[in-house]
Coordinates of C-alpha atoms and ligand atoms in Angstrom, one line a residue:
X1 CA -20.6 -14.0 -56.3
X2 CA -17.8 -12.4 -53.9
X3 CA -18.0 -11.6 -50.1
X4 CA -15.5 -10.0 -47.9
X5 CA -15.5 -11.9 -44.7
X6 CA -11.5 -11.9 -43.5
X7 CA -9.1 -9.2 -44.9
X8 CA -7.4 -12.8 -46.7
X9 CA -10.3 -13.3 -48.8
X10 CA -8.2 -10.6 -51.3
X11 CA -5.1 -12.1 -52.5
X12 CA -2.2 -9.5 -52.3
X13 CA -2.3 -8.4 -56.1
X14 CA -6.2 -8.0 -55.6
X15 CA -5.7 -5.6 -52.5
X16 CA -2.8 -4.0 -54.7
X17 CA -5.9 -3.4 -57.2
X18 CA -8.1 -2.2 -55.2
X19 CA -5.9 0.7 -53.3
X20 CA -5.2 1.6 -56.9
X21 CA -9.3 1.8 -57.3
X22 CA -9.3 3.7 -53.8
X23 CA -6.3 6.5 -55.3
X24 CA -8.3 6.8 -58.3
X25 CA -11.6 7.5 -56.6
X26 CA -9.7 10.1 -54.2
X27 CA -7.9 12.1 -57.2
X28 CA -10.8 12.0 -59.6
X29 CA -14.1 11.8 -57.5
X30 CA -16.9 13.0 -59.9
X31 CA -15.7 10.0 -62.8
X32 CA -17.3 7.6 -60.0
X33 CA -20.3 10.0 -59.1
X34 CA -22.6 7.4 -60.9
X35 CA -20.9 4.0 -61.2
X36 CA -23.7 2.9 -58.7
X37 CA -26.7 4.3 -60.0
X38 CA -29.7 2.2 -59.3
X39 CA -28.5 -0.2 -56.9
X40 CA -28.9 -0.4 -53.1
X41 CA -26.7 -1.4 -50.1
X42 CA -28.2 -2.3 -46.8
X43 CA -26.5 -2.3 -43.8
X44 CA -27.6 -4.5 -41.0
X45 CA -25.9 -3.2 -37.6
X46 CA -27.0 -5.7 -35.1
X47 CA -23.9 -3.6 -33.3
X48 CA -23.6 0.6 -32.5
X49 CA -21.2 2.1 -34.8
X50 CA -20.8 5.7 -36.4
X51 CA -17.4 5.4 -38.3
X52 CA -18.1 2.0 -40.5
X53 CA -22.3 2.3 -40.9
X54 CA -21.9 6.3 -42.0
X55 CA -18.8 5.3 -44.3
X56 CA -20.3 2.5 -46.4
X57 CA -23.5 4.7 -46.8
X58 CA -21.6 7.6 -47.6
X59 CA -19.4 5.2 -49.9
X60 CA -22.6 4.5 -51.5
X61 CA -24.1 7.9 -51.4
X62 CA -20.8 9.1 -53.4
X63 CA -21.8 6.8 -56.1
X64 CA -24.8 7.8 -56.8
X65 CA -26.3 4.5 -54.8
X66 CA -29.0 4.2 -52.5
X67 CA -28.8 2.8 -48.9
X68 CA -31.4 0.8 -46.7
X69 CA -30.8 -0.7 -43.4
X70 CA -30.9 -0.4 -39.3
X71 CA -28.1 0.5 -36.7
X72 CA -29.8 -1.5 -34.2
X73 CA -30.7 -5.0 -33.5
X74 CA -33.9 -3.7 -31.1
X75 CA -35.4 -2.2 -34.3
X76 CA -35.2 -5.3 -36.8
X77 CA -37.0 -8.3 -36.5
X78 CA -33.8 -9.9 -34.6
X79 CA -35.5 -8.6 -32.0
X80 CA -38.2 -10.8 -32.7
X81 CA -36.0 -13.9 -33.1
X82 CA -35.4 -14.1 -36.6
X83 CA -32.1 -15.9 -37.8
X84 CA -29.1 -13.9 -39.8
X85 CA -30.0 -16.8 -42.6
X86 CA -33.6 -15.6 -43.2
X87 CA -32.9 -11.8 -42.5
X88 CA -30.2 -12.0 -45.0
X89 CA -32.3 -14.1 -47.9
X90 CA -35.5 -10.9 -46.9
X91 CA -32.5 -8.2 -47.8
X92 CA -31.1 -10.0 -50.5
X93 CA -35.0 -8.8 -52.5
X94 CA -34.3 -5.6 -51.4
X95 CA -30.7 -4.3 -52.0
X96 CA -27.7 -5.5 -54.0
X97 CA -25.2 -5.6 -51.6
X98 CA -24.8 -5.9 -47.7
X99 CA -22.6 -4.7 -44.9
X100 CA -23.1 -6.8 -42.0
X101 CA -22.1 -6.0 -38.3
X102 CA -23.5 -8.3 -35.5
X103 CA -21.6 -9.3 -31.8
X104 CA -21.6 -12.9 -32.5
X105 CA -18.3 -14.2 -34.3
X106 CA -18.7 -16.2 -37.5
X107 CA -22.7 -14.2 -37.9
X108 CA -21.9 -12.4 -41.3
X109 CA -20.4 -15.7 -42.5
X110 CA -23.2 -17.5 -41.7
X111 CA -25.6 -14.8 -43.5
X112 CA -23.2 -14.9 -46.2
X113 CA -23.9 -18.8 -46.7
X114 CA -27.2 -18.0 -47.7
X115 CA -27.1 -14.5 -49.4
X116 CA -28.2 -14.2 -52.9
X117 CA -26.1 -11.1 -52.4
X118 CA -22.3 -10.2 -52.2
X119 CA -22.0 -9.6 -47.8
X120 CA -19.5 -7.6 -46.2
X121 CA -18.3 -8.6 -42.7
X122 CA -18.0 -5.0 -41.2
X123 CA -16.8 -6.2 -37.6
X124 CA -17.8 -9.3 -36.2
X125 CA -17.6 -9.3 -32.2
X126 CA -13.7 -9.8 -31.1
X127 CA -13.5 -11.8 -34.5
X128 CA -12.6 -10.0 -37.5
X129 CA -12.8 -6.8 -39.0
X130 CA -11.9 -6.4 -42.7
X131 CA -12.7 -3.3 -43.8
X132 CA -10.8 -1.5 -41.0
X133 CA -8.2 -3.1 -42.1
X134 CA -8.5 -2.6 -46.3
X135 CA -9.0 1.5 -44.6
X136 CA -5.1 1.2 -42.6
X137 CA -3.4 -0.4 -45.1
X138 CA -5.0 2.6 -47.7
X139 CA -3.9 4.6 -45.2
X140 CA -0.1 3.4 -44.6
X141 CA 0.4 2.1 -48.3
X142 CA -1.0 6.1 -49.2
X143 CA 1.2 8.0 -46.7
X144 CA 4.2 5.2 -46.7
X145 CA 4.4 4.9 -50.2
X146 CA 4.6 0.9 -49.2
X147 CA 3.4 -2.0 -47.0
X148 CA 6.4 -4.3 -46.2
X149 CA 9.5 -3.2 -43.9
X150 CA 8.0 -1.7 -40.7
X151 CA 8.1 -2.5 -37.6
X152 CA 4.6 -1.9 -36.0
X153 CA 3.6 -1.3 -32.2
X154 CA -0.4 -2.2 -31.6
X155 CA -1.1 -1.0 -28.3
X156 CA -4.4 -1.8 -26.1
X157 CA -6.7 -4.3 -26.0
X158 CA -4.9 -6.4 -28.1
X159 CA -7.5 -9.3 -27.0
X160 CA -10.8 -8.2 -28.1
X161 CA -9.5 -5.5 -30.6
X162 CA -10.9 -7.2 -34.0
X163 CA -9.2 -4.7 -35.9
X164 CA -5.8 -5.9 -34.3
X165 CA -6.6 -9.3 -35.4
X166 CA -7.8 -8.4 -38.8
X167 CA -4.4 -6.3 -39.1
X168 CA -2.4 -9.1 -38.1
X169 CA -3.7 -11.2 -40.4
X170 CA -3.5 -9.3 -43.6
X171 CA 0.2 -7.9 -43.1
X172 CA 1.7 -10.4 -42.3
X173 CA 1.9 -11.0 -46.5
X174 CA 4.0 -8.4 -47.1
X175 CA 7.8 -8.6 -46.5
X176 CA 9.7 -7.7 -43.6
X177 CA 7.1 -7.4 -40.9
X178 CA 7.9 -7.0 -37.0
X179 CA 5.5 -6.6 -34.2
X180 CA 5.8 -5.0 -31.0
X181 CA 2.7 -6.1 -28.9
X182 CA 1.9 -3.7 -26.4
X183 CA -0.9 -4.9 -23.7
X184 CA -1.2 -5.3 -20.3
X185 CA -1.1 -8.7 -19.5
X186 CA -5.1 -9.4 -19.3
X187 CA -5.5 -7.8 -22.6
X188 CA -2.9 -9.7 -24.7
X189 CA -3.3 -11.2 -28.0
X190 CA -4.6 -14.5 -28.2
X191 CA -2.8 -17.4 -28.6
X192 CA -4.1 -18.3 -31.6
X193 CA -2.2 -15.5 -33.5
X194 CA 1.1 -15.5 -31.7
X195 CA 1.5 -19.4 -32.3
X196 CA 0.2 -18.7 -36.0
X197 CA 2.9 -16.2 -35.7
X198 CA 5.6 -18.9 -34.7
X199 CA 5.2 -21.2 -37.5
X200 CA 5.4 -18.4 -40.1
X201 CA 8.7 -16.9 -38.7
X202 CA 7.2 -13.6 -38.1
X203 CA 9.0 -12.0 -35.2
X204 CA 7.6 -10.7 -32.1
X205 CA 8.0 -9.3 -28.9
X206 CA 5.1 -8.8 -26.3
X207 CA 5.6 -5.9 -23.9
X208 CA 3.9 -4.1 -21.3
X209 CA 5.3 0.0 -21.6
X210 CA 4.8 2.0 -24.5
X211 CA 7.2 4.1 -23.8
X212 CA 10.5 1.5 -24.1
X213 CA 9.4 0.7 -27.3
X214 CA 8.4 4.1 -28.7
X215 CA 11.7 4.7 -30.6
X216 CA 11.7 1.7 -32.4
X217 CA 8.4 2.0 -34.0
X218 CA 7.7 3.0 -37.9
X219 CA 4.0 2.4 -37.1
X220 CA 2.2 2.9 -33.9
X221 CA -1.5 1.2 -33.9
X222 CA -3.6 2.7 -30.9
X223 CA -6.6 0.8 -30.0
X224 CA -9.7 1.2 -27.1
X225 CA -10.2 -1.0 -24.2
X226 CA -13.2 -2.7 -25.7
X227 CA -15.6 -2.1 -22.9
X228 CA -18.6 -4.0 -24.1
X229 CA -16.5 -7.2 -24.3
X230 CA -15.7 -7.5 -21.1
X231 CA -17.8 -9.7 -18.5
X232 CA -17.6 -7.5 -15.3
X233 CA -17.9 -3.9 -15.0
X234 CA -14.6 -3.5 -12.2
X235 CA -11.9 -5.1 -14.9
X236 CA -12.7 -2.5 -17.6
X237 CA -12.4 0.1 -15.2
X238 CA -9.4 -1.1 -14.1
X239 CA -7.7 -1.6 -17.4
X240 CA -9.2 1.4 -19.3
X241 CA -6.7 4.1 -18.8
X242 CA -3.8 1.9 -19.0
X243 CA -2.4 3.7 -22.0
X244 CA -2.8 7.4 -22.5
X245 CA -0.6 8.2 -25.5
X246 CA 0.3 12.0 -25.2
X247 CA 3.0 14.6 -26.5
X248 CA 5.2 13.5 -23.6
X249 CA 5.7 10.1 -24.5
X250 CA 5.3 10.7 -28.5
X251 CA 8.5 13.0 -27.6
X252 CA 11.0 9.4 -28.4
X253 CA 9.4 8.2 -31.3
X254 CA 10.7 8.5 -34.3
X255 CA 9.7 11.6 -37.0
X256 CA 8.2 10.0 -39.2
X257 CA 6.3 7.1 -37.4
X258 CA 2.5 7.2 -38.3
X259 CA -0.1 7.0 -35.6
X260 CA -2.8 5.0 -36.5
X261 CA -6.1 4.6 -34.4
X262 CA -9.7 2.8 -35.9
X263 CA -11.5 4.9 -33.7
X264 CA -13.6 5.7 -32.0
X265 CA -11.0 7.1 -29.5
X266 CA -11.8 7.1 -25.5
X267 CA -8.7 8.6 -23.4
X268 CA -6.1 6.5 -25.2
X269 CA -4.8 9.2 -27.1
X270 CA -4.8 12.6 -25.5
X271 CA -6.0 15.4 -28.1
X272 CA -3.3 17.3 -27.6
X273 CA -1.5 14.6 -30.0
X274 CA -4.4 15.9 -32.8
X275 CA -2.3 18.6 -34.4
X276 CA 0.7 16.4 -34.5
X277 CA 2.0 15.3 -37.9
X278 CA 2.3 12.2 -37.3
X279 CA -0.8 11.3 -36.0
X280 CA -3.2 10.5 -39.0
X281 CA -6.2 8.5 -37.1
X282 CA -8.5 11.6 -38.9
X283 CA -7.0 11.4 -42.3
X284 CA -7.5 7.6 -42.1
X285 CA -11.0 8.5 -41.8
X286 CA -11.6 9.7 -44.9
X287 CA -9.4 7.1 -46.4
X288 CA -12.0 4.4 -45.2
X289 CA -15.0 5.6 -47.3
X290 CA -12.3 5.4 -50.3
X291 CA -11.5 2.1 -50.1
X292 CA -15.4 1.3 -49.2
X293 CA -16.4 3.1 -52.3
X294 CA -13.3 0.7 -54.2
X295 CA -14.7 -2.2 -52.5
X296 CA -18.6 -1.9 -53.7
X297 CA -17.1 -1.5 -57.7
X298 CA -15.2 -4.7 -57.1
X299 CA -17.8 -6.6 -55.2
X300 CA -20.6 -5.2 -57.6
X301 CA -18.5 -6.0 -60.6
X302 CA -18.7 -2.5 -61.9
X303 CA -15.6 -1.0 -63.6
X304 CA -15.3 2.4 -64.7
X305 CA -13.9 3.1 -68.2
X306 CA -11.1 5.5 -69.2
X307 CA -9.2 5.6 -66.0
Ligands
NCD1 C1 -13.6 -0.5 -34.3 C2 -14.6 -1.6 -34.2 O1 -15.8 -1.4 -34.3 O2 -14.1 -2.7 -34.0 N1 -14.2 0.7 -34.7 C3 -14.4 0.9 -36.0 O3 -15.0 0.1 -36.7 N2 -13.8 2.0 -36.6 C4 -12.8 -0.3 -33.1 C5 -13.5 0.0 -31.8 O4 -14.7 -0.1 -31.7 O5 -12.8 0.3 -30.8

């Protein structure tokens, strides 16, 4: 039994696979409309969220699955102190398969120890967020054509952003990487990864101003100040607008950088950016219930014949 805790759990040829799956299942929709026909995800949101929760049950949905589960950690019986362990072992008689999101770092991993049922981490406070990330690099290796040779800007919160370290992470594998960390300096990324960063070779810079580094960007990765991670109130209020990414400033990048975004969006992005080409943060969207619905097939074990 496979889970999906870190966006390294796949090797590279496995992630290569699973795009593939994801193409497949976006050119030829209906040859998948009932691969998952009488089995049952649950999701167990211990954290809001529209995007990921309504695109693994929809992932589901477009299988012909079935879906269980709560958005809310007041309406399970976390609420009534129950550990992830014994929540997790309850689910695993109910469904056969589980998407997990819960504040606490490490909590799906935990619930994954003792699952008798593969478990998705799908965001795990400022921890890890895989499937964000197997939706991005859909979306770049889709539009791109490729995933090495870029040089990629993540601007934000760049210290609670899980997608940003779940990103990190997982391209860092491919070839010819560069980052352009854009943060002000409360919100930079954590130590961790830029000394991880170090000992691989991987080059970095770590800037305040979007704009300077605008032109030199093939990828720009826009990302919210994560309000509900920080400890006082004035500090997010501070630090929230810091970046407002609008036709203006998009006006020196180059034509055909891609603006990516997990959403949801705050003021980071001004919508006047929407109808730009470039900007794809809708598109990637879509792409996410794609690679969910390629991610269920691999985990469940499922493979569809004559593809
Ligand atoms: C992200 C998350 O939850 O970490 N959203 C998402 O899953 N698409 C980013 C965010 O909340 O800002």
């Amino acid at each position: 039994m496979r889970h999906l805790m870190n966006p390294l759990d796949f090797s590279v040829e496995e992630l290569d696979r699973l795009f593939d799956l994801a193409n497949d299942i976006e050119s030829s929709p209906q040859k998948y409309a009932h691969a998952c026909e009488g089995k049952k995800l649950a999701t167990c949101f211990y954290e809001p969220s529209t995007r990921t929760r309504l695109s693994f049950e929809a992932a589901m949905l477009n299988l012909g699955g079935q879906v269980l589960g709560f958005s809310d950690a007041a309406s399970s019986s976390a609420s009534k102190g129950e550990s992830v362990s014994d929540t997790i072992r309850i689910i695993s008689c109910y469904a056969d398969i589980c998407a997990m999101r819960h504040p606490k770092e490490g909590a799906p991993m935990v619930a994954a120890g003792r699952s008798g049922i593969p478990v998705i981490n799908a965001g795990d406070g400022g921890h890890q967020h895989p499937t964000q990330t197997l939706t991005d690099l859909l979306t770049i290796r889709s539009l791109k054509g490729r995933l090495g040779s870029f040089t990629v800007g993540l601007c934000g919160d760049l210290k609670f952003g899980r997608t940003v370290h779940s990103l990190i992470n997982a391209l860092i594998r491919y070839d010819d990487i560069r980052f352009i960390f854009i943060s002000p300096p409360e919100l930079k990324v954590p130590d961790y990864i830029t000394d991880m960063l170090t000992e691989k070779g991987i080059t970095y810079e770590e800037v305040i101003r979007l704009e300077d580094s605008m032109p030199k960007l093939d990828l720009l990765y826009m990302t919210r100040v994560q309000r509900e991670r920080f400890f006082n109130e004035e500090d997010y209020v501070r630090l929230k607008d810091f970046y407002i990414l609008d036709k203006a400033k998009l006006s020196a990048a180059r034509k055909d950088m891609l603006i990516l975004h997990p959403l949801p969006r705050v003021n980071e992005i001004s919508v006047e950016v929407d109808d730009d080409p470039r900007a794809v943060y809708f598109k990637q969207a879509q792409y996410g219930v794609y690679v969910r619905m390629a991610l269920i097939l691999t985990l469940l074990g499922i493979e569809i014949k004559n593809k």
